[in-house]
mmCIF file of C-alpha atoms in Angstrom:
data_model
loop_
_atom_site.group_PDB
_atom_site.id
_atom_site.type_symbol
_atom_site.label_atom_id
_atom_site.label_comp_id
_atom_site.label_asym_id
_atom_site.label_seq_id
_atom_site.Cartn_x
_atom_site.Cartn_y
_atom_site.Cartn_z
ATOM 1 C CA MET A 1169 -7.592 25.895 -13.103
ATOM 2 C CA SER A 1170 -11.235 25.029 -12.471
ATOM 3 C CA LEU A 1171 -13.328 21.942 -11.879
ATOM 4 C CA LYS A 1172 -15.126 22.770 -15.109
ATOM 5 C CA GLN A 1173 -11.862 22.649 -17.028
ATOM 6 C CA ILE A 1174 -10.994 19.251 -15.561
ATOM 7 C CA ALA A 1175 -14.489 17.960 -16.359
ATOM 8 C CA SER A 1176 -14.060 19.112 -19.966
ATOM 9 C CA ILE A 1177 -10.674 17.398 -20.309
ATOM 10 C CA VAL A 1178 -11.884 14.106 -18.874
ATOM 11 C CA GLY A 1179 -15.380 14.143 -20.344
ATOM 12 C CA THR A 1180 -17.466 13.903 -17.190
ATOM 13 C CA SER A 1181 -19.595 16.137 -14.993
ATOM 14 C CA VAL A 1182 -18.320 18.903 -12.694
ATOM 15 C CA SER A 1183 -20.093 17.247 -9.759
ATOM 16 C CA THR A 1184 -18.249 13.973 -10.365
ATOM 17 C CA VAL A 1185 -14.923 15.801 -10.528
ATOM 18 C CA SER A 1186 -15.725 17.591 -7.280
ATOM 19 C CA ARG A 1187 -16.687 14.384 -5.473
ATOM 20 C CA VAL A 1188 -13.527 12.616 -6.630
ATOM 21 C CA LEU A 1189 -11.120 15.435 -5.748
ATOM 22 C CA ASN A 1190 -12.754 16.030 -2.376
ATOM 23 C CA ASN A 1191 -13.018 12.297 -1.700
ATOM 24 C CA THR A 1192 -16.640 12.693 -0.606
ATOM 25 C CA SER A 1193 -17.883 9.644 -2.499
ATOM 26 C CA PRO A 1194 -15.192 7.021 -3.278
ATOM 27 C CA THR A 1195 -17.620 4.948 -5.378
ATOM 28 C CA CYS A 1196 -18.958 7.809 -7.512
ATOM 29 C CA ALA A 1197 -16.626 6.944 -10.405
ATOM 30 C CA SER A 1198 -14.691 3.976 -11.729
ATOM 31 C CA LYS A 1199 -11.031 3.646 -10.804
ATOM 32 C CA ASP A 1200 -10.066 4.495 -14.373
ATOM 33 C CA LEU A 1201 -12.152 7.681 -14.328
ATOM 34 C CA GLN A 1202 -10.765 8.674 -10.932
ATOM 35 C CA SER A 1203 -7.219 8.222 -12.238
ATOM 36 C CA ARG A 1204 -7.940 10.385 -15.309
ATOM 37 C CA ILE A 1205 -9.470 13.120 -13.118
ATOM 38 C CA TRP A 1206 -6.441 13.221 -10.838
ATOM 39 C CA GLU A 1207 -4.079 13.178 -13.830
ATOM 40 C CA ALA A 1208 -5.904 16.145 -15.364
ATOM 41 C CA ALA A 1209 -5.819 17.991 -12.019
ATOM 42 C CA ARG A 1210 -2.054 17.525 -11.831
ATOM 43 C CA GLU A 1211 -1.547 18.583 -15.447
ATOM 44 C CA ILE A 1212 -3.325 21.917 -15.039
ATOM 45 C CA GLY A 1213 -1.980 22.566 -11.526
ATOM 46 C CA TYR A 1214 -5.436 22.620 -9.952
ATOM 47 C CA VAL A 1215 -5.742 24.247 -6.511
ATOM 48 C CA PRO A 1216 -8.921 24.309 -4.374
ATOM 49 C CA ASN A 1217 -11.343 27.209 -4.483
ATOM 50 C CA GLU A 1218 -10.187 28.557 -1.115
ATOM 51 C CA THR A 1219 -6.800 29.368 -2.609
ATOM 52 C CA ALA A 1220 -8.396 30.968 -5.650
ATOM 53 C CA ARG A 1221 -10.695 33.092 -3.468
ATOM 54 C CA GLN A 1222 -7.746 34.207 -1.396
ATOM 55 C CA LEU A 1223 -5.905 35.302 -4.512
ATOM 56 C CA LYS A 1224 -8.955 37.166 -5.877
ATOM 57 C CA LYS A 1225 -9.628 38.959 -2.586
ATOM 58 C CA SER A 1226 -6.130 40.164 -1.723
ATOM 59 C CA GLY A 1227 -4.380 40.087 -5.055
ATOM 60 C CA GLN A 1228 -1.756 37.777 -3.649
ATOM 61 C CA LEU A 1229 -1.485 34.500 -1.825
ATOM 62 C CA THR A 1230 -0.568 34.727 1.846
ATOM 63 C CA ALA A 1231 1.778 31.819 1.159
ATOM 64 C CA PRO A 1232 2.560 30.377 -2.262
ATOM 65 C CA PRO A 1233 1.559 26.720 -2.640
ATOM 66 C CA ALA A 1234 4.324 24.225 -1.959
ATOM 67 C CA HIS A 1235 5.492 21.955 -4.758
ATOM 68 C CA VAL A 1236 6.377 18.357 -3.913
ATOM 69 C CA SER A 1237 7.568 15.299 -5.811
ATOM 70 C CA ILE A 1238 6.461 11.741 -5.074
ATOM 71 C CA VAL A 1239 8.983 8.932 -5.528
ATOM 72 C CA LEU A 1240 7.682 5.364 -5.914
ATOM 73 C CA ALA A 1241 10.591 3.321 -4.628
ATOM 74 C CA ARG A 1242 9.294 -0.256 -4.879
ATOM 75 C CA ILE A 1243 7.038 -0.520 -7.908
ATOM 76 C CA SER A 1244 7.247 0.132 -11.630
ATOM 77 C CA SER A 1245 3.560 0.954 -12.056
ATOM 78 C CA LEU A 1246 0.725 2.019 -9.763
ATOM 79 C CA GLU A 1247 -1.623 -0.229 -11.730
ATOM 80 C CA LYS A 1248 0.341 -3.296 -10.577
ATOM 81 C CA ASP A 1249 0.059 -2.680 -6.834
ATOM 82 C CA LEU A 1250 -3.333 -2.049 -5.229
ATOM 83 C CA PHE A 1251 -1.894 -0.931 -1.891
ATOM 84 C CA PHE A 1252 0.440 1.717 -3.295
ATOM 85 C CA SER A 1253 -2.202 2.839 -5.779
ATOM 86 C CA GLU A 1254 -4.639 3.561 -2.926
ATOM 87 C CA LEU A 1255 -1.894 5.096 -0.764
ATOM 88 C CA PHE A 1256 -0.940 7.374 -3.661
ATOM 89 C CA ARG A 1257 -4.577 8.424 -4.062
ATOM 90 C CA SER A 1258 -4.790 9.222 -0.331
ATOM 91 C CA LEU A 1259 -1.697 11.401 -0.716
ATOM 92 C CA GLU A 1260 -3.259 13.288 -3.609
ATOM 93 C CA VAL A 1261 -6.340 14.025 -1.495
ATOM 94 C CA GLU A 1262 -4.247 15.265 1.449
ATOM 95 C CA LEU A 1263 -1.989 17.412 -0.723
ATOM 96 C CA LEU A 1264 -5.003 18.982 -2.394
ATOM 97 C CA LYS A 1265 -6.520 19.814 1.007
ATOM 98 C CA ARG A 1266 -3.303 21.619 1.917
ATOM 99 C CA GLN A 1267 -3.134 23.510 -1.404
ATOM 100 C CA THR A 1268 0.072 21.662 -2.288
ATOM 101 C CA LEU A 1269 0.948 20.843 -5.883
ATOM 102 C CA ILE A 1270 2.554 17.641 -7.175
ATOM 103 C CA ASP A 1271 5.469 18.540 -9.430
ATOM 104 C CA GLN A 1272 6.583 15.061 -10.412
ATOM 105 C CA VAL A 1273 5.690 11.416 -9.902
ATOM 106 C CA ILE A 1274 8.928 9.476 -10.217
ATOM 107 C CA TYR A 1275 9.577 5.745 -10.307
ATOM 108 C CA ALA A 1276 12.716 4.622 -8.505
ATOM 109 C CA ASP A 1277 14.596 3.480 -11.595
ATOM 110 C CA GLU A 1278 14.141 6.986 -13.051
ATOM 111 C CA SER A 1279 14.930 8.915 -9.887
ATOM 112 C CA LEU A 1280 18.648 8.176 -9.852
ATOM 113 C CA THR A 1281 19.056 10.787 -12.570
ATOM 114 C CA GLN A 1282 15.988 12.914 -11.853
ATOM 115 C CA ASP A 1283 16.478 16.621 -11.042
ATOM 116 C CA LEU A 1284 14.715 17.467 -7.780
ATOM 117 C CA SER A 1285 16.383 20.787 -7.102
ATOM 118 C CA ALA A 1286 13.260 22.830 -7.949
ATOM 119 C CA THR A 1287 10.905 20.887 -5.673
ATOM 120 C CA ASP A 1288 10.103 22.009 -2.129
ATOM 121 C CA GLY A 1289 10.017 18.484 -0.740
ATOM 122 C CA VAL A 1290 9.838 14.777 -1.544
ATOM 123 C CA ILE A 1291 7.552 11.974 -0.351
ATOM 124 C CA ILE A 1292 8.963 8.471 -0.837
ATOM 125 C CA LEU A 1293 6.535 5.541 -1.030
ATOM 126 C CA GLY A 1294 7.936 2.109 -0.232
ATOM 127 C CA ARG A 1295 11.237 0.688 0.960
ATOM 128 C CA CYS A 1296 14.057 2.899 -0.240
ATOM 129 C CA SER A 1297 17.657 1.930 -0.995
ATOM 130 C CA GLU A 1298 20.498 3.917 0.530
ATOM 131 C CA ARG A 1299 21.734 4.796 -2.955
ATOM 132 C CA LEU A 1300 18.343 6.216 -3.920
ATOM 133 C CA LEU A 1301 18.065 8.174 -0.684
ATOM 134 C CA ASN A 1302 21.566 9.629 -1.123
ATOM 135 C CA HIS A 1303 20.564 10.901 -4.556
ATOM 136 C CA ILE A 1304 17.493 12.590 -3.108
ATOM 137 C CA THR A 1305 19.153 14.062 -0.008
ATOM 138 C CA ALA A 1306 21.865 15.572 -2.181
ATOM 139 C CA GLN A 1307 19.151 17.805 -3.674
ATOM 140 C CA THR A 1308 16.768 18.423 -0.757
ATOM 141 C CA LYS A 1309 16.573 17.768 2.983
ATOM 142 C CA ASN A 1310 12.773 18.042 3.010
ATOM 143 C CA ILE A 1311 11.916 14.352 2.819
ATOM 144 C CA VAL A 1312 9.357 12.024 4.380
ATOM 145 C CA GLY A 1313 9.159 8.310 3.736
ATOM 146 C CA ILE A 1314 6.079 6.110 4.035
ATOM 147 C CA TRP A 1315 7.066 2.485 4.505
ATOM 148 C CA ARG A 1316 6.265 -0.558 6.574
ATOM 149 C CA ASN A 1317 9.304 -0.598 8.858
ATOM 150 C CA PRO A 1318 11.896 1.820 10.300
ATOM 151 C CA MET A 1319 14.704 2.369 7.794
ATOM 152 C CA ASN A 1320 17.141 4.026 10.216
ATOM 153 C CA PHE A 1321 17.745 6.853 7.757
ATOM 154 C CA ASN A 1322 18.008 10.429 9.004
ATOM 155 C CA VAL A 1323 14.687 11.489 7.452
ATOM 156 C CA ASP A 1324 11.108 11.793 8.654
ATOM 157 C CA GLU A 1325 9.203 8.543 8.288
ATOM 158 C CA VAL A 1326 5.653 7.277 8.726
ATOM 159 C CA ILE A 1327 5.423 3.542 9.250
ATOM 160 C CA CYS A 1328 3.084 0.654 9.965
ATOM 161 C CA ASP A 1329 5.229 -2.296 11.021
ATOM 162 C CA GLY A 1330 4.979 -5.102 8.470
ATOM 163 C CA LYS A 1331 6.494 -7.643 10.870
ATOM 164 C CA LYS A 1332 3.838 -6.881 13.490
ATOM 165 C CA ALA A 1333 1.121 -7.111 10.827
ATOM 166 C CA ALA A 1334 2.391 -10.520 9.716
ATOM 167 C CA GLU A 1335 2.598 -11.740 13.299
ATOM 168 C CA GLN A 1336 -0.992 -10.619 13.896
ATOM 169 C CA ALA A 1337 -2.150 -12.523 10.799
ATOM 170 C CA MET A 1338 -0.271 -15.644 11.842
ATOM 171 C CA ARG A 1339 -1.605 -15.517 15.409
ATOM 172 C CA HIS A 1340 -5.132 -15.425 14.025
ATOM 173 C CA LEU A 1341 -4.472 -18.526 11.928
ATOM 174 C CA LEU A 1342 -3.022 -20.301 14.966
ATOM 175 C CA SER A 1343 -6.071 -19.304 17.032
ATOM 176 C CA CYS A 1344 -8.182 -21.012 14.373
ATOM 177 C CA GLY A 1345 -6.182 -24.211 14.838
ATOM 178 C CA HIS A 1346 -3.912 -23.949 11.775
ATOM 179 C CA LYS A 1347 -0.331 -25.158 12.021
ATOM 180 C CA LYS A 1348 0.418 -26.116 8.413
ATOM 181 C CA ILE A 1349 0.607 -22.589 6.993
ATOM 182 C CA ALA A 1350 1.995 -21.726 3.561
ATOM 183 C CA TYR A 1351 3.555 -18.341 2.720
ATOM 184 C CA ILE A 1352 3.331 -16.490 -0.604
ATOM 185 C CA GLY A 1353 5.359 -13.283 -0.957
ATOM 186 C CA ASP A 1354 8.787 -11.704 -0.969
ATOM 187 C CA CYS A 1355 11.357 -13.392 1.276
ATOM 188 C CA SER A 1356 14.389 -11.148 0.719
ATOM 189 C CA TYR A 1357 14.843 -8.434 3.386
ATOM 190 C CA GLU A 1358 11.079 -8.617 3.886
ATOM 191 C CA SER A 1359 9.607 -7.884 7.321
ATOM 192 C CA ARG A 1360 6.378 -9.771 6.622
ATOM 193 C CA TYR A 1361 8.346 -12.957 5.959
ATOM 194 C CA VAL A 1362 10.270 -12.367 9.205
ATOM 195 C CA GLY A 1363 6.954 -12.078 11.046
ATOM 196 C CA TYR A 1364 5.752 -15.347 9.483
ATOM 197 C CA CYS A 1365 8.924 -17.147 10.572
ATOM 198 C CA ASN A 1366 8.896 -15.626 14.070
ATOM 199 C CA ILE A 1367 5.439 -16.971 14.899
ATOM 200 C CA LEU A 1368 6.294 -20.466 13.659
ATOM 201 C CA ILE A 1369 9.476 -20.483 15.755
ATOM 202 C CA GLN A 1370 7.745 -19.083 18.852
ATOM 203 C CA ASN A 1371 5.152 -21.848 18.645
ATOM 204 C CA ASN A 1372 7.685 -24.645 18.005
ATOM 205 C CA ILE A 1373 6.347 -25.303 14.521
ATOM 206 C CA LEU A 1374 8.988 -26.657 12.150
ATOM 207 C CA MET A 1375 9.649 -24.609 9.011
ATOM 208 C CA ASN A 1376 8.503 -26.439 5.888
ATOM 209 C CA TYR A 1377 10.337 -24.689 3.067
ATOM 210 C CA ALA A 1378 8.232 -26.478 0.463
ATOM 211 C CA LEU A 1379 5.325 -24.335 1.686
ATOM 212 C CA ILE A 1380 7.249 -21.058 1.290
ATOM 213 C CA LYS A 1381 6.904 -19.430 -2.123
ATOM 214 C CA GLN A 1382 9.129 -16.484 -3.059
ATOM 215 C CA THR A 1383 7.267 -14.101 -5.397
ATOM 216 C CA ASP A 1384 7.342 -10.477 -6.519
ATOM 217 C CA GLN A 1385 3.906 -10.098 -4.862
ATOM 218 C CA THR A 1386 1.996 -9.582 -8.097
ATOM 219 C CA LYS A 1387 -1.244 -11.419 -8.854
ATOM 220 C CA GLU A 1388 0.375 -13.400 -11.665
ATOM 221 C CA ALA A 1389 3.240 -14.632 -9.489
ATOM 222 C CA ALA A 1390 0.833 -15.475 -6.668
ATOM 223 C CA GLU A 1391 -1.281 -17.617 -8.989
ATOM 224 C CA THR A 1392 1.759 -19.587 -10.158
ATOM 225 C CA ALA A 1393 2.922 -20.093 -6.570
ATOM 226 C CA PHE A 1394 -0.494 -21.190 -5.324
ATOM 227 C CA ARG A 1395 -1.021 -23.665 -8.160
ATOM 228 C CA GLU A 1396 2.319 -25.236 -7.226
ATOM 229 C CA LEU A 1397 1.136 -25.504 -3.618
ATOM 230 C CA LEU A 1398 -2.090 -27.152 -4.771
ATOM 231 C CA GLU A 1399 -0.078 -29.704 -6.748
ATOM 232 C CA TYR A 1400 1.857 -30.547 -3.594
ATOM 233 C CA LYS A 1401 -1.377 -30.859 -1.623
ATOM 234 C CA ASN A 1402 -3.123 -33.017 -4.217
ATOM 235 C CA SER A 1403 -0.110 -35.308 -4.532
ATOM 236 C CA GLY A 1404 0.041 -35.765 -0.768
ATOM 237 C CA LYS A 1405 3.615 -34.472 -0.562
ATOM 238 C CA ASN A 1406 3.002 -31.332 1.493
ATOM 239 C CA ASP A 1407 -0.390 -30.752 2.989
ATOM 240 C CA PHE A 1408 -1.421 -27.321 4.308
ATOM 241 C CA THR A 1409 -4.610 -25.839 5.711
ATOM 242 C CA ALA A 1410 -3.919 -22.103 5.387
ATOM 243 C CA VAL A 1411 -2.095 -19.604 3.197
ATOM 244 C CA PHE A 1412 -0.644 -16.330 4.442
ATOM 245 C CA CYS A 1413 -0.160 -13.913 1.533
ATOM 246 C CA ALA A 1414 2.130 -10.906 2.010
ATOM 247 C CA ASN A 1415 -0.377 -8.565 0.336
ATOM 248 C CA ASP A 1416 -4.022 -8.423 -0.697
ATOM 249 C CA SER A 1417 -3.232 -8.484 -4.415
ATOM 250 C CA SER A 1418 -1.742 -11.952 -4.017
ATOM 251 C CA ALA A 1419 -4.555 -13.152 -1.748
ATOM 252 C CA ILE A 1420 -7.264 -11.946 -4.122
ATOM 253 C CA ARG A 1421 -5.787 -14.023 -6.945
ATOM 254 C CA VAL A 1422 -5.382 -17.015 -4.611
ATOM 255 C CA LEU A 1423 -9.096 -16.826 -3.757
ATOM 256 C CA GLU A 1424 -9.939 -16.618 -7.470
ATOM 257 C CA VAL A 1425 -7.958 -19.803 -8.143
ATOM 258 C CA LEU A 1426 -9.434 -21.494 -5.091
ATOM 259 C CA ARG A 1427 -12.963 -20.904 -6.401
ATOM 260 C CA THR A 1428 -12.156 -23.081 -9.436
ATOM 261 C CA GLN A 1429 -11.229 -26.055 -7.249
ATOM 262 C CA LYS A 1430 -13.440 -28.844 -5.979
ATOM 263 C CA LYS A 1431 -15.576 -28.071 -2.940
ATOM 264 C CA LYS A 1432 -13.448 -30.331 -0.747
ATOM 265 C CA ILE A 1433 -10.353 -28.276 -1.570
ATOM 266 C CA ARG A 1434 -12.146 -24.903 -1.408
ATOM 267 C CA GLU A 1435 -13.389 -25.584 2.085
ATOM 268 C CA SER A 1436 -10.084 -26.939 3.394
ATOM 269 C CA ILE A 1437 -7.855 -23.878 2.856
ATOM 270 C CA SER A 1438 -7.983 -20.593 4.760
ATOM 271 C CA VAL A 1439 -6.504 -17.410 3.275
ATOM 272 C CA ILE A 1440 -5.295 -14.285 5.083
ATOM 273 C CA SER A 1441 -3.207 -11.311 3.992
ATOM 274 C CA ILE A 1442 -2.148 -7.728 4.699
ATOM 275 C CA ASP A 1443 -3.358 -4.298 3.399
ATOM 276 C CA ASN A 1444 -7.195 -4.225 3.430
ATOM 277 C CA VAL A 1445 -7.454 -2.628 -0.019
ATOM 278 C CA GLU A 1446 -10.885 -1.782 -1.410
ATOM 279 C CA ASP A 1447 -11.045 -4.916 -3.593
ATOM 280 C CA SER A 1448 -10.632 -7.147 -0.524
ATOM 281 C CA GLN A 1449 -14.272 -6.329 0.295
ATOM 282 C CA ASN A 1450 -15.490 -7.760 -3.020
ATOM 283 C CA THR A 1451 -13.935 -11.230 -3.014
ATOM 284 C CA HIS A 1452 -15.724 -14.540 -2.596
ATOM 285 C CA PRO A 1453 -15.406 -15.411 0.196
ATOM 286 C CA LEU A 1454 -14.683 -11.977 1.664
ATOM 287 C CA LEU A 1455 -10.981 -11.681 2.481
ATOM 288 C CA THR A 1456 -9.771 -11.649 6.076
ATOM 289 C CA THR A 1457 -6.821 -9.254 6.182
ATOM 290 C CA ILE A 1458 -4.747 -6.877 8.298
ATOM 291 C CA HIS A 1459 -5.724 -3.223 7.897
ATOM 292 C CA ILE A 1460 -2.943 -0.748 7.116
ATOM 293 C CA PRO A 1461 -4.249 2.823 7.756
ATOM 294 C CA ARG A 1462 -3.305 4.366 4.407
ATOM 295 C CA GLY A 1463 -5.380 7.534 4.816
ATOM 296 C CA GLU A 1464 -3.954 8.356 8.239
ATOM 297 C CA MET A 1465 -0.411 7.612 7.082
ATOM 298 C CA ALA A 1466 -0.813 9.907 4.080
ATOM 299 C CA HIS A 1467 -2.309 12.655 6.268
ATOM 300 C CA MET A 1468 0.573 12.532 8.732
ATOM 301 C CA ALA A 1469 3.226 12.351 5.996
ATOM 302 C CA VAL A 1470 1.912 15.526 4.355
ATOM 303 C CA ASN A 1471 1.777 17.306 7.719
ATOM 304 C CA LEU A 1472 5.354 16.298 8.507
ATOM 305 C CA LEU A 1473 6.662 17.373 5.117
ATOM 306 C CA LEU A 1474 4.953 20.769 5.135
ATOM 307 C CA ASP A 1475 6.115 21.380 8.698
ATOM 308 C CA ARG A 1476 9.693 20.605 7.707
ATOM 309 C CA ILE A 1477 9.430 22.837 4.622
ATOM 310 C CA ALA A 1478 8.243 25.632 6.948
ATOM 311 C CA ARG A 1479 11.213 24.907 9.255
ATOM 312 C CA GLY A 1480 8.864 23.789 12.004
ATOM 313 C CA HIS A 1481 11.212 20.948 12.994
ATOM 314 C CA GLU A 1482 14.741 19.832 12.194
ATOM 315 C CA GLU A 1483 15.245 16.484 13.935
ATOM 316 C CA ALA A 1484 14.108 13.337 12.130
ATOM 317 C CA VAL A 1485 10.633 12.228 13.250
ATOM 318 C CA ARG A 1486 9.263 8.682 13.210
ATOM 319 C CA ILE A 1487 5.517 8.090 13.545
ATOM 320 C CA GLU A 1488 4.212 4.528 13.761
ATOM 321 C CA PHE A 1489 0.585 3.594 13.164
ATOM 322 C CA PRO A 1490 -0.869 0.334 14.508
ATOM 323 C CA CYS A 1491 -2.418 -2.287 12.268
ATOM 324 C CA ARG A 1492 -5.584 -4.265 13.055
ATOM 325 C CA LEU A 1493 -7.242 -7.496 12.071
ATOM 326 C CA VAL A 1494 -10.281 -7.258 9.784
ATOM 327 C CA LEU A 1495 -12.317 -10.437 10.244
ATOM 328 C CA ARG A 1496 -14.263 -11.594 7.204
ATOM 329 C CA ASP A 1497 -14.983 -15.031 5.743
ATOM 330 C CA SER A 1498 -11.792 -16.465 4.207
ATOM 331 C CA CYS A 1499 -10.480 -18.137 7.390
ATOM 332 C CA TYR A 1500 -12.185 -21.127 8.968
ATOM 333 C CA THR A 1501 -11.605 -22.800 12.338
ATOM 334 C CA ILE A 1502 -10.283 -26.364 12.465
ATOM 335 C CA PRO A 1503 -12.512 -28.387 14.820
ATOM 336 C CA PRO A 1504 -10.632 -29.835 17.814
ATOM 337 C CA LEU A 1505 -9.923 -33.549 17.666
#
């Protein structure tokens, strides 16, 4: 269970493995290499040197490492969602720091039949259905959910309010003079869509449903939706000056499409979104977005789960982190008339 063994499996250096697992240099390896290192670490049940030294010195661990399962409740693949991919990586770092092993990574469609009886606790990523939660709670009470809004379930939860994040994004667009604002994202039971609507209503701006595009929040769906919006704009049917995307993945693809348009169009549309994933710092123009504190949320979720496993608390705990605006270059100000 050594760094050398992981390096041999993956085909890289021990120093690179160490930097990735200790998160000391996020850019020291490609995303693909980082994923393969973490996968190898999970496969061999890697634990940090401190645990190994403790075992060597005393002959036994003062406390055996906890085993947890991670349930991905909203997505079918980490590769398809940048936010949850980075949140998952933050969880792996925090669990490793606490000498906690990941037993299983389960996608929601699998978890309805998955056996969780041998795990010490479960971390749920993303909005969870009551049916899914009932299946999990029937097997363990040691549960913490990380999601954007309170779910009113009797479990520990770490949240960053998606409605508040959307409202913050919309207020920024309004402060820049935008009133014709399109929306690309999920509209069903979605807090970010509620936030979008709330700000329009509060500012007496009529809803233009032709500018609202329901998508599954993937890059492909966002591109289709945005091209439809551009057709409306070019035909003169529904003009707009800004696009609010429900996540960075969608916004990144929107900016890519926008770069292929004529200069007049490129410079007439502002883009803003939510998440502040790593790739949002590499767009052209740089993406203005709302930061969701993934690292802090992962840190607190692990602390809550391990405390519950140790019987440190029994009542359900809710911890909410604030979001914040990250100003970059993708939003412009409309000059006053």
